[in-house]
Short mmCIF file of C-alpha atoms in Angstrom, two decimals:
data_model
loop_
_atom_site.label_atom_id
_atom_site.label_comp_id
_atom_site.label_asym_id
_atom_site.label_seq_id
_atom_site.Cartn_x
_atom_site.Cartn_y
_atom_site.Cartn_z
CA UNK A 10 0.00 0.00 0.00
CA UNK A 11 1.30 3.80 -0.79
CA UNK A 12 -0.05 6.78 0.21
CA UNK A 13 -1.13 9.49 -2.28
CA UNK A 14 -1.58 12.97 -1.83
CA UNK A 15 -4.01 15.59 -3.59
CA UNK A 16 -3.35 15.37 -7.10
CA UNK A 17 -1.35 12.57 -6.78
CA UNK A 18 -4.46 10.54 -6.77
CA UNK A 19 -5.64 9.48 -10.19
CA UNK A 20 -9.69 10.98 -10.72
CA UNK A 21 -10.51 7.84 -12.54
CA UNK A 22 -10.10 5.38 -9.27
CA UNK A 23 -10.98 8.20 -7.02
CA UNK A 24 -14.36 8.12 -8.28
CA UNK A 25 -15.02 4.66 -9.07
CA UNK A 26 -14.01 4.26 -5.41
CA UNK A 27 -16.81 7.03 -4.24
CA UNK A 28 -19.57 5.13 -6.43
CA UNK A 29 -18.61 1.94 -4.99
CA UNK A 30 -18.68 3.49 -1.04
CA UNK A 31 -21.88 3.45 0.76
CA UNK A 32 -20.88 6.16 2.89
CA UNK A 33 -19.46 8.14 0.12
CA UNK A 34 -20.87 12.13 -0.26
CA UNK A 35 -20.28 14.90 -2.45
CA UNK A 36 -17.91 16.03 0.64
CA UNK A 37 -15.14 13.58 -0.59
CA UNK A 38 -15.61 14.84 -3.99
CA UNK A 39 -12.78 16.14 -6.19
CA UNK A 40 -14.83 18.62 -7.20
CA UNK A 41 -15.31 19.61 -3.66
CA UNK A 42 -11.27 19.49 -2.64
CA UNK A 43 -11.28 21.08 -5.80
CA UNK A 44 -13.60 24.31 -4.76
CA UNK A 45 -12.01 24.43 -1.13
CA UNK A 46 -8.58 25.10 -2.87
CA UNK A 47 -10.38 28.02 -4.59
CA UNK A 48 -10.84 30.35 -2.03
CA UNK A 49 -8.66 32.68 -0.16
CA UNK A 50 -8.07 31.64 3.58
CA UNK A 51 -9.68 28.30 2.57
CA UNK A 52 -7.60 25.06 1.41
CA UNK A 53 -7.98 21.34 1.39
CA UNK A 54 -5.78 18.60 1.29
CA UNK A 55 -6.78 14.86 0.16
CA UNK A 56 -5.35 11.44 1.27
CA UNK A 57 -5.87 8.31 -0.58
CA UNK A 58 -4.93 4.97 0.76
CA UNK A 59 -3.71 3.15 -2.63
CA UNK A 60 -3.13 -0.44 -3.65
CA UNK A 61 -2.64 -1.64 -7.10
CA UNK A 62 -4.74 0.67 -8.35
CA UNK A 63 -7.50 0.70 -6.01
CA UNK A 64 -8.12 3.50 -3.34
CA UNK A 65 -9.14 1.55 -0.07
CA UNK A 66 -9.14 4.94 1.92
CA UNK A 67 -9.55 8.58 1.54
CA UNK A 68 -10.28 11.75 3.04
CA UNK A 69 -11.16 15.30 2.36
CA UNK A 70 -9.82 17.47 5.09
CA UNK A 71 -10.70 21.30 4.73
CA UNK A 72 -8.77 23.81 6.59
CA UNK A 73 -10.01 26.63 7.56
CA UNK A 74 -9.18 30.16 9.67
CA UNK A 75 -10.91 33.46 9.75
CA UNK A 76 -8.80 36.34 8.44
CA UNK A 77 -6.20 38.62 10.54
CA UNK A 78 -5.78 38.07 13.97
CA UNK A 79 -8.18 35.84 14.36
CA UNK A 80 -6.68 33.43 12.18
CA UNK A 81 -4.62 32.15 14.43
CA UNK A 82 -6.74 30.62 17.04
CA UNK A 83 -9.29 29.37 14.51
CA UNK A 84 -7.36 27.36 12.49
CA UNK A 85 -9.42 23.97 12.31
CA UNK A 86 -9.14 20.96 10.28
CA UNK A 87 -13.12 19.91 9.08
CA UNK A 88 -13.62 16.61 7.03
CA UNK A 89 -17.37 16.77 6.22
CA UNK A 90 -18.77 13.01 5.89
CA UNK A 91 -15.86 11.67 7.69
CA UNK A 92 -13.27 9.70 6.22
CA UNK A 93 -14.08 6.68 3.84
CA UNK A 94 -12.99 3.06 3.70
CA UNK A 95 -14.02 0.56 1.51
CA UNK A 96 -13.39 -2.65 4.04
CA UNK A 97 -13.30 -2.98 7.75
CA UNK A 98 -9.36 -3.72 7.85
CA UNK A 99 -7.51 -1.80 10.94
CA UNK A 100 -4.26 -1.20 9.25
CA UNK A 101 -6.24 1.05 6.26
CA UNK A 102 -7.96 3.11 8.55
CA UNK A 103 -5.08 3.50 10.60
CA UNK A 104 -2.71 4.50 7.74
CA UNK A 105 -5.04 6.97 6.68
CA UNK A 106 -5.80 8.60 10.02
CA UNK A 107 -2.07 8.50 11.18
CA UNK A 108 -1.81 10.64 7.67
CA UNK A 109 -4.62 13.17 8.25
CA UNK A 110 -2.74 13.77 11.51
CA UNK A 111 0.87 14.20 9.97
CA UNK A 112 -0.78 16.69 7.48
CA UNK A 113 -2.53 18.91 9.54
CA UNK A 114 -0.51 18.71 13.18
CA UNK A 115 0.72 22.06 12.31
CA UNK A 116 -2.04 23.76 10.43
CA UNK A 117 -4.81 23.06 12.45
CA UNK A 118 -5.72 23.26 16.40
CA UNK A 119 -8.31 20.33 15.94
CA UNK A 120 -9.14 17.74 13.63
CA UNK A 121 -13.56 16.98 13.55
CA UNK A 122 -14.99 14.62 11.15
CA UNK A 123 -18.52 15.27 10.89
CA UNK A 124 -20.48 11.94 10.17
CA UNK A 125 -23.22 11.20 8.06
CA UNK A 126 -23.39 7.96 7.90
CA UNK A 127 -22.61 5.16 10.89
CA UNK A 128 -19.24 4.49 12.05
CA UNK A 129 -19.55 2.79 15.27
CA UNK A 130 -17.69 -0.26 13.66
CA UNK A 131 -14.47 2.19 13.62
CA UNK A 132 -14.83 3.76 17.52
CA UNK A 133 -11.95 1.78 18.58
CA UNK A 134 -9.57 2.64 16.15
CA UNK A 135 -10.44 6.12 15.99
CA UNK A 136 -9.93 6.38 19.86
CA UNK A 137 -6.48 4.56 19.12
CA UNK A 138 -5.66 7.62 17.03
CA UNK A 139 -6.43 10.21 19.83
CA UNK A 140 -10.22 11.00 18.72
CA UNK A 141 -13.19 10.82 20.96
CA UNK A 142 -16.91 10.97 19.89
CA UNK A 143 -18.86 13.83 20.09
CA UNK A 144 -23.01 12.72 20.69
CA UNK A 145 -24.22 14.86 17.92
CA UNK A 146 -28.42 14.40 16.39
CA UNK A 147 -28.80 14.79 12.72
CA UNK A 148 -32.29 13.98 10.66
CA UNK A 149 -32.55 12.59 7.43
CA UNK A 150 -35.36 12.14 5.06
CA UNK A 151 -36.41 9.56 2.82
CA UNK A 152 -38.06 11.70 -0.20
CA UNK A 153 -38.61 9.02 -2.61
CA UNK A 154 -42.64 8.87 -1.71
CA UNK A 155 -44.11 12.46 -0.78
CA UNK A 156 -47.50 11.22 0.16
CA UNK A 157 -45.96 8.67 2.56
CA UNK A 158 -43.87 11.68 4.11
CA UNK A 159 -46.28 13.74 4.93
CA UNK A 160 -47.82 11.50 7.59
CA UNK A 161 -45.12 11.82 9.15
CA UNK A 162 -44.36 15.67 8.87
CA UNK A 163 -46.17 18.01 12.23
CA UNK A 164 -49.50 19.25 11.12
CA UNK A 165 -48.16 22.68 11.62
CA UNK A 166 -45.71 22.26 8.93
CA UNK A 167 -48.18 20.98 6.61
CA UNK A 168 -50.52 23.73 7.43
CA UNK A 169 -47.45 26.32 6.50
CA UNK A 170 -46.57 24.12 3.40
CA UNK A 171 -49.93 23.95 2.22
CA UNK A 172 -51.11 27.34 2.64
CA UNK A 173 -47.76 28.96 0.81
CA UNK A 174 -48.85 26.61 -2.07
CA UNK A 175 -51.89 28.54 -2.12
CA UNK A 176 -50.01 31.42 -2.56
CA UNK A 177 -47.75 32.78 -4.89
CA UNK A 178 -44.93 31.30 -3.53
CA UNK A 179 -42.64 29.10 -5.47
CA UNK A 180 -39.12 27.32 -6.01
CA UNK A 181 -36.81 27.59 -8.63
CA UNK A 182 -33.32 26.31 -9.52
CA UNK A 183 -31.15 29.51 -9.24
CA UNK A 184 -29.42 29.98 -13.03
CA UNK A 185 -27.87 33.20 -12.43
CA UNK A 186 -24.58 34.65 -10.32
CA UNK A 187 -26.66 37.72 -9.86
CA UNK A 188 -29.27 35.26 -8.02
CA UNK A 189 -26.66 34.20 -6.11
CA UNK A 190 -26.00 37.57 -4.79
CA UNK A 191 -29.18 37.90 -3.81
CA UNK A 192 -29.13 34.72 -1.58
CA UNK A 193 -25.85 35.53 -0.28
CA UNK A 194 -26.75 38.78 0.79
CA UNK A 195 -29.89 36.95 2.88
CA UNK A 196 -27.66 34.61 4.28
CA UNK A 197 -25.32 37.18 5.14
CA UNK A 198 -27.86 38.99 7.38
CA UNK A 199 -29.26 35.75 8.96
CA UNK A 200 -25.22 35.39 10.27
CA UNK A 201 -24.61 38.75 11.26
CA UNK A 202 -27.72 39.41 13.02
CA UNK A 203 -28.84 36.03 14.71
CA UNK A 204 -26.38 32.96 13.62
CA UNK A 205 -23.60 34.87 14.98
CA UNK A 206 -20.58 32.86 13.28
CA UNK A 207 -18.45 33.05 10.37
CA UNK A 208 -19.34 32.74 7.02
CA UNK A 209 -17.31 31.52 3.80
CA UNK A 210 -16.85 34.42 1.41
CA UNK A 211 -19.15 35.05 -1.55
CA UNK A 212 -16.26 33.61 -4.01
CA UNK A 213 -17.40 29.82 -2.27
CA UNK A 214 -20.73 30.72 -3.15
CA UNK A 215 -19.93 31.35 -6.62
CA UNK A 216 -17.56 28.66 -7.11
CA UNK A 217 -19.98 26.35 -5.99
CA UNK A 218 -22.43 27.74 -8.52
CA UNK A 219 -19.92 27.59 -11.31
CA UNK A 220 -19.28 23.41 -10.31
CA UNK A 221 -21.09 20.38 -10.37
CA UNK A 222 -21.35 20.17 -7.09
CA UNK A 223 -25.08 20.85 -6.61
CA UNK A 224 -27.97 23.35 -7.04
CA UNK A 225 -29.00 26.45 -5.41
CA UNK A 226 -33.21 26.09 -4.45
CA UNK A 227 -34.70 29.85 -4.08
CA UNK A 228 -37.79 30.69 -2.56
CA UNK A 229 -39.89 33.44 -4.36
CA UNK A 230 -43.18 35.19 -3.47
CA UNK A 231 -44.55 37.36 -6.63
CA UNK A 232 -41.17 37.11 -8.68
CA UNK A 233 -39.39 38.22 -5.40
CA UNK A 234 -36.27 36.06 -3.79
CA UNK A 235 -37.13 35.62 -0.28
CA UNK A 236 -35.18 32.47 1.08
CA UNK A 237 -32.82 29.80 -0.31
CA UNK A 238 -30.94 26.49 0.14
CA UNK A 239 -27.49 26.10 -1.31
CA UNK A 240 -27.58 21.65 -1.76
CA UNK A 241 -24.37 19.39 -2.46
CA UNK A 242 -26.08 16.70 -4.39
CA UNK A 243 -24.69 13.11 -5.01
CA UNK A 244 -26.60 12.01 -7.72
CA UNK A 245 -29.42 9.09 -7.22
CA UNK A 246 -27.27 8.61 -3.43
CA UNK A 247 -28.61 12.26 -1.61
CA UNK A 248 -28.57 15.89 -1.19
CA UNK A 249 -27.80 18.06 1.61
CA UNK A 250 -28.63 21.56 3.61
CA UNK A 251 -25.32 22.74 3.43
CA UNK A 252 -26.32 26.07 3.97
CA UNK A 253 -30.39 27.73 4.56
CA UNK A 254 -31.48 31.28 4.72
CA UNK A 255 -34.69 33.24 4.60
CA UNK A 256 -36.33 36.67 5.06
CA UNK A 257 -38.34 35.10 7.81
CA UNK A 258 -39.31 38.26 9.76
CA UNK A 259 -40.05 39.95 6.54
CA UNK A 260 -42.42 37.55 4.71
CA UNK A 261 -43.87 35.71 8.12
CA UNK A 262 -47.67 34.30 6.36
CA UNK A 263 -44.72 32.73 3.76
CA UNK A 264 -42.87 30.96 5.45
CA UNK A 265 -39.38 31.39 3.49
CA UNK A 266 -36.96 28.69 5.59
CA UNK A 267 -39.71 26.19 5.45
CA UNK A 268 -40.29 26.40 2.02
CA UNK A 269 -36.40 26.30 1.27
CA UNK A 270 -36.72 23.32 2.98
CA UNK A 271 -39.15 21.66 1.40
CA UNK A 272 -37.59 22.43 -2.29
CA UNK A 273 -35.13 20.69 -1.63
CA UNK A 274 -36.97 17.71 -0.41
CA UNK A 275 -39.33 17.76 -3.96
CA UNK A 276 -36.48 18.94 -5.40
CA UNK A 277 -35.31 15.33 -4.31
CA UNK A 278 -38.47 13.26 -4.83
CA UNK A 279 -39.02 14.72 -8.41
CA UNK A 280 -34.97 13.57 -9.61
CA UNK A 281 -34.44 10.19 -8.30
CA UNK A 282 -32.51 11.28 -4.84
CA UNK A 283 -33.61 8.96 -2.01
CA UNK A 284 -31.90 10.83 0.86
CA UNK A 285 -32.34 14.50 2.26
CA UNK A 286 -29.66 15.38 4.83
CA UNK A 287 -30.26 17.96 7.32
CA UNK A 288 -26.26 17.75 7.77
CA UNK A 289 -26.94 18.21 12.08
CA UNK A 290 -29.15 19.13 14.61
CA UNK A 291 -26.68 19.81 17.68
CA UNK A 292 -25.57 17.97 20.46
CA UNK A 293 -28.72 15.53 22.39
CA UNK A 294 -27.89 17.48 26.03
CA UNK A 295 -27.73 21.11 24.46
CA UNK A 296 -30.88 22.89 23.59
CA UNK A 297 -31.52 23.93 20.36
CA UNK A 298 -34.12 25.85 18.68
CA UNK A 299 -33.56 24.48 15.40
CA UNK A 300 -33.56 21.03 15.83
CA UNK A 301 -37.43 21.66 16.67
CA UNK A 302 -37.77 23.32 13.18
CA UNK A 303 -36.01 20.13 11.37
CA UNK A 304 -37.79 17.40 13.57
CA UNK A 305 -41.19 18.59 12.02
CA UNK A 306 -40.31 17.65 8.89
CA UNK A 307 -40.74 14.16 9.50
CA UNK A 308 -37.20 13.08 9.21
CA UNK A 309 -35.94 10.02 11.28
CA UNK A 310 -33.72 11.23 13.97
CA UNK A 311 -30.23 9.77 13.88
CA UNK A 312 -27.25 9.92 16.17
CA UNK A 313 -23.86 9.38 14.31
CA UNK A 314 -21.78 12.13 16.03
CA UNK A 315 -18.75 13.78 15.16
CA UNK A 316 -14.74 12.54 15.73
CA UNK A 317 -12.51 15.32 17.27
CA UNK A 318 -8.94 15.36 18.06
CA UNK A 319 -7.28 18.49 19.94
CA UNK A 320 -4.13 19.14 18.07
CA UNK A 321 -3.85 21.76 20.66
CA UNK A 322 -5.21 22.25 23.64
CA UNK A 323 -4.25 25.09 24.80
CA UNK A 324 -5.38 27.23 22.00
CA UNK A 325 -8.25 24.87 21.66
CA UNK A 326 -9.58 26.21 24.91
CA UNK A 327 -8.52 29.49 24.13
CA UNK A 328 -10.98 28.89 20.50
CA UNK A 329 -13.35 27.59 22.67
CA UNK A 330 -13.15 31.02 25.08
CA UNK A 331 -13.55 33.28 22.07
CA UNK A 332 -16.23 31.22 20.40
CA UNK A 333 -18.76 32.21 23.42
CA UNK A 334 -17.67 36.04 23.33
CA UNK A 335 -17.73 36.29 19.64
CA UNK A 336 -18.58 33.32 17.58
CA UNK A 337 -14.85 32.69 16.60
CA UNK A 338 -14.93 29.49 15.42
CA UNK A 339 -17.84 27.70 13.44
#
């Protein structure tokens, strides 16, 4: 077995290996180490466990920092959809994680996979390695049969669905940068105002527009953008709330962030994808408001958590310290 680094790693196995991977997302993508290495103060770095010819390991891990002084105490190593392994042999797992921490010992304060899938079969040798398991809920939704779904979904959000139907209020793949700017400007307000934490510049945005990587759902009411959903996609696998935004105190009988949602859920049903991802609902002891807002949507609740290693802990605490005062680190 060798080791392979970022564009070391042929795109012809590295995708045949993602098709072939249940747990495989458009987070492992090269098209998504590809946009991470677009954008200033954002990079990415990929690791491929190789054998004649065959990747039986790989990761995605994005590193990121805010700008100026901050920078330095929020430099974090994020590998959305955790790492992927195509058998349940230690030694590939091992390699591969003994790798991810070679790469980013210096660059990053922590290392947190954030899991989509389940990966209780690798606990032990991720605690080996120096992670522990963070309890974190998630819900996904099963969008292949809408009538079957909405028995499930909270009568109040079938009242709001149903009653914006009756209204002008529609969905539409975005097709435009200028669209873009629109939702980025809503989403920018939503952080700054009530989210609280940082956001990746509009160039991400736009990148992601200008890949494969997935669609951009807006809400309008009368010809108006009033809420969005930016969606990684795997095709006929899933599709995920990456990011969600809506002029919710402006338009209040419309119900923007609901209807966002629910795009992207018929967005789902009406192209083959079996799997909406809500991509996390917090931690089970913590309370938070919007885990309410998913769970009405019907989703089943799952519990696959998150891996973290400190890298640092002194500055991790530090991270930690500024993240209450100001929102430092996402």
């Amino acid at each position: 077995m060798e080791i392979l680094l970022n564009d070391s790693i042929p795109i012809t196995a590295w995708k045949e290996f993602l098709l072939k991977n249940k747990h495989s997302t458009p987070f492992q993508s090269p098209e998504f180490y590809n946009l991470f290495n677009s954008v200033k103060n954002l990079s990415a770095h990929a690791i491929a466990v190789y054998d004649s010819g065959i990747i039986n390991a790989l990761a995605v891990i994005t590193l990121q920092r805010e700008s100026g002084f901050k920078g330095y105490f929020s430099r974090r190593a994020i590998i959305y959809g955790g790492v992927l392994v195509n058998d349940q042999k230690e030694i590939t797992l091992e390699i591969l994680l003994d790798k991810i921490s070679c790469v980013t010992k210096r660059k990053a304060i922590y290392i947190e996979t954030r899991n989509f899938s389940d990966y209780k079969i690798y606990n032990d040798i991720f605690r080996k390695a120096g992670y522990k398991l963070i309890p974190t809920i998630n819900f996904q939704i099963d969008t292949t049969d809408l009538e079957r779904l909405s028995k499930s979904v909270s009568a109040s959000r079938l009242r709001q669905i149903k009653k914006t139907q009756k209204q002008n209020v529609r969905w539409k793949v975005a097709d435009s940068i200028d669209e873009i700017r629109i939702f980025y400007a809503i989403l920018t307000n939503l952080y700054n105002k009530r989210i609280r934490k940082p956001l990746f510049p509009f160039e991400f945005f736009e990148n992601f527009f200008r890949s494969d990587l997935g669609k951009y759902l807006l809400v309008l009411y009368n010809g108006i953008i009033i809420g969005g959903i930016m969606c990684p996609i795997i095709e006929g696998r899933s599709i995920y709330e990456f990011y969600i935004c809506g002029l919710d105190g402006e338009y209040k009988e419309q119900y923007p962030s609901v209807m966002a949602t629910w795009a992207a859920i018929e967005y789902a049903n009406q192209n083959n994808i079996p799997l909406f991802d809500f991509m996390g609902a917090g931690k089970p002891d913590e309370a938070y408001g919007v885990r309410e807002f998913k769970a009405r949507f019907g989703g089943k609740q799952v519990e696959y958590g998150r891996f973290l290693k400190i890298n640092n802990p002194i500055l991790y605490q530090t991270g930690k310290l500024a993240l209450k005062c100001g929102k430092l680190i996402s």
